[in-house]
Short mmCIF file of C-alpha atoms in Angstrom, two decimals:
data_model
loop_
_atom_site.label_atom_id
_atom_site.label_comp_id
_atom_site.label_asym_id
_atom_site.label_seq_id
_atom_site.Cartn_x
_atom_site.Cartn_y
_atom_site.Cartn_z
CA MET A 29 -40.09 -10.58 5.19
CA THR A 30 -36.55 -11.63 4.30
CA VAL A 31 -37.05 -10.36 0.76
CA LEU A 32 -38.00 -6.95 2.14
CA TYR A 33 -34.82 -6.85 4.22
CA ILE A 34 -32.73 -7.71 1.18
CA ILE A 35 -34.46 -5.06 -0.93
CA GLY A 36 -34.01 -2.52 1.86
CA VAL A 37 -30.30 -3.26 2.22
CA LEU A 38 -29.80 -3.08 -1.55
CA ALA A 39 -31.68 0.25 -1.67
CA ILE A 40 -29.48 1.67 1.11
CA VAL A 41 -26.33 0.47 -0.64
CA ILE A 42 -27.46 2.06 -3.93
CA VAL A 43 -28.27 5.36 -2.20
CA LEU A 44 -24.89 5.35 -0.44
CA LEU A 45 -23.07 4.63 -3.72
CA MET A 46 -24.94 7.49 -5.39
CA LEU A 47 -24.02 9.77 -2.46
CA VAL A 48 -20.36 8.76 -2.72
CA GLY A 49 -20.38 9.49 -6.45
CA TRP A 50 -22.05 12.85 -5.91
CA VAL A 51 -19.61 13.90 -3.18
CA ASN A 52 -16.61 12.84 -5.29
CA ALA A 53 -17.95 14.72 -8.34
CA LEU A 54 -18.65 17.84 -6.27
CA SER A 55 -15.28 17.84 -4.54
CA GLN A 56 -13.48 17.08 -7.80
CA ARG A 57 -15.21 20.00 -9.53
CA LYS A 58 -14.79 22.51 -6.68
CA TYR A 59 -11.45 21.53 -5.14
CA ASP A 60 -9.86 19.04 -7.58
CA TYR A 61 -9.83 16.49 -4.74
CA GLU A 62 -11.60 13.15 -4.20
CA PHE A 63 -12.84 12.11 -0.78
CA PHE A 64 -13.70 8.48 -1.38
CA THR A 65 -10.65 6.59 -2.62
CA TYR A 66 -9.29 3.11 -1.99
CA GLY A 67 -6.31 4.62 -0.18
CA ASN A 68 -8.60 6.46 2.23
CA LEU A 69 -10.62 3.27 2.74
CA ALA A 70 -7.47 1.27 3.51
CA LEU A 71 -6.13 3.88 5.92
CA THR A 72 -9.49 4.25 7.66
CA THR A 73 -9.86 0.47 7.94
CA ILE A 74 -6.44 0.25 9.56
CA ALA A 75 -7.39 3.03 11.99
CA TYR A 76 -10.69 1.36 12.87
CA ALA A 77 -8.93 -1.99 13.37
CA LEU A 78 -6.42 -0.32 15.70
CA LEU A 79 -9.25 1.29 17.66
CA PHE A 80 -11.23 -1.95 17.90
CA PHE A 81 -8.37 -4.27 18.82
CA GLY A 82 -6.80 -1.62 21.06
CA ALA A 83 -10.02 -1.37 23.04
CA LYS A 84 -10.17 -5.16 23.23
CA PHE A 85 -6.57 -5.40 24.46
CA TYR A 86 -7.21 -2.60 26.96
CA LEU A 87 -10.32 -4.24 28.42
CA ASP A 88 -8.69 -7.69 28.55
CA ALA A 89 -5.63 -6.29 30.33
CA LEU A 90 -7.84 -4.26 32.66
CA SER A 91 -9.84 -7.31 33.74
CA ALA A 92 -6.68 -9.44 34.15
CA HIS A 93 -4.77 -6.68 35.98
CA GLY A 94 -2.22 -6.69 33.15
CA ASP A 95 -0.44 -4.03 31.14
CA ILE A 96 -3.00 -1.64 29.66
CA LEU A 97 -0.43 0.42 27.74
CA ASN A 98 -0.59 -1.72 24.59
CA GLY A 99 -4.31 -1.10 24.17
CA ILE A 100 -3.96 2.61 24.93
CA LEU A 101 -1.17 2.95 22.35
CA MET A 102 -3.16 1.13 19.68
CA MET A 103 -6.24 3.29 20.31
CA GLY A 104 -4.09 6.42 20.32
CA ILE A 105 -2.47 5.56 16.98
CA GLY A 106 -5.90 4.79 15.48
CA ALA A 107 -7.29 8.11 16.72
CA ILE A 108 -4.26 9.98 15.35
CA ILE A 109 -4.77 8.36 11.94
CA ILE A 110 -8.45 9.36 11.88
CA LEU A 111 -7.61 12.89 12.99
CA GLY A 112 -4.91 13.03 10.30
CA ILE A 113 -7.44 11.99 7.65
CA LEU A 114 -9.78 14.78 8.74
CA ILE A 115 -6.95 17.33 8.72
CA TRP A 116 -5.88 16.12 5.26
CA HIS A 117 -9.43 16.64 3.95
CA ILE A 118 -9.66 20.10 5.49
CA LYS A 119 -6.25 21.03 4.09
CA HIS A 120 -7.28 20.13 0.53
CA THR A 121 -10.78 21.65 0.74
CA SER A 122 -12.46 24.27 2.90
CA PHE A 123 -12.94 23.83 6.65
CA ILE A 124 -16.72 23.24 6.56
CA PHE A 125 -16.67 21.08 3.42
CA GLY A 126 -13.73 18.99 4.61
CA LEU A 127 -15.08 18.50 8.11
CA LEU A 128 -18.67 17.75 7.05
CA PHE A 129 -17.85 15.29 4.30
CA GLY A 130 -14.86 13.90 6.20
CA ILE A 131 -17.14 12.90 9.06
CA LEU A 132 -19.65 11.52 6.53
CA GLN A 133 -16.83 9.51 4.99
CA LEU A 134 -15.78 8.11 8.36
CA VAL A 135 -19.36 7.04 9.09
CA ILE A 136 -19.79 5.40 5.67
CA TYR A 137 -16.43 3.66 6.01
CA ILE A 138 -17.47 1.83 9.20
CA PRO A 139 -19.42 -0.92 7.41
CA ALA A 140 -17.14 -0.69 4.37
CA GLY A 141 -14.12 -1.19 6.63
CA ILE A 142 -15.65 -4.23 8.27
CA VAL A 143 -16.53 -5.77 4.92
CA SER A 144 -13.09 -5.03 3.46
CA PHE A 145 -11.39 -6.46 6.56
CA LEU A 146 -13.40 -9.66 6.23
CA ILE A 147 -12.61 -9.85 2.51
CA ILE A 148 -8.90 -9.45 3.25
CA ILE A 149 -9.03 -12.20 5.88
CA ALA A 150 -10.92 -14.50 3.48
CA ALA A 151 -8.46 -13.74 0.66
CA LEU A 152 -5.50 -14.45 2.92
CA ALA A 153 -7.05 -17.73 4.00
CA TRP A 154 -7.71 -18.69 0.37
CA LEU A 155 -4.26 -17.61 -0.79
CA SER A 156 -2.50 -19.43 2.02
CA ASP A 157 -3.46 -22.69 0.29
CA THR A 158 -3.82 -24.58 3.53
CA LYS A 159 -5.16 -28.07 3.34
CA PRO A 160 -7.68 -29.38 5.84
CA VAL A 161 -6.40 -31.74 8.50
CA TYR A 162 -8.31 -34.95 8.90
CA ARG A 163 -8.11 -37.10 12.01
CA LEU A 164 -8.53 -40.81 11.43
#
């Protein structure tokens, strides 16, 4: 059963990569604009991180009767970044095309953002060159 899960995940990843290539080719041909770039992925990952950690800060402060403004500000900045990405897509393409494929991009970038965030954390841990501490 595990092999079927792996094959299924690989098939979904291949279909998503083909979809990303098709959307980029279509938007490049029609509007001379690419939707799926590393810059968009980085900006979307930052926005998703702000939304996630902002919600966490908000709920922690709410349960501890603390200051909820930090979480609200982080979520607000994350939402503004996502809205700005959608507006940027619509500005460089048509309204329907930019909105439809912008929302598709935001949905596809959810797992890609999580994976890239984990890769960045792992790379930072590896690059920090910390040595393990042993207690004798």
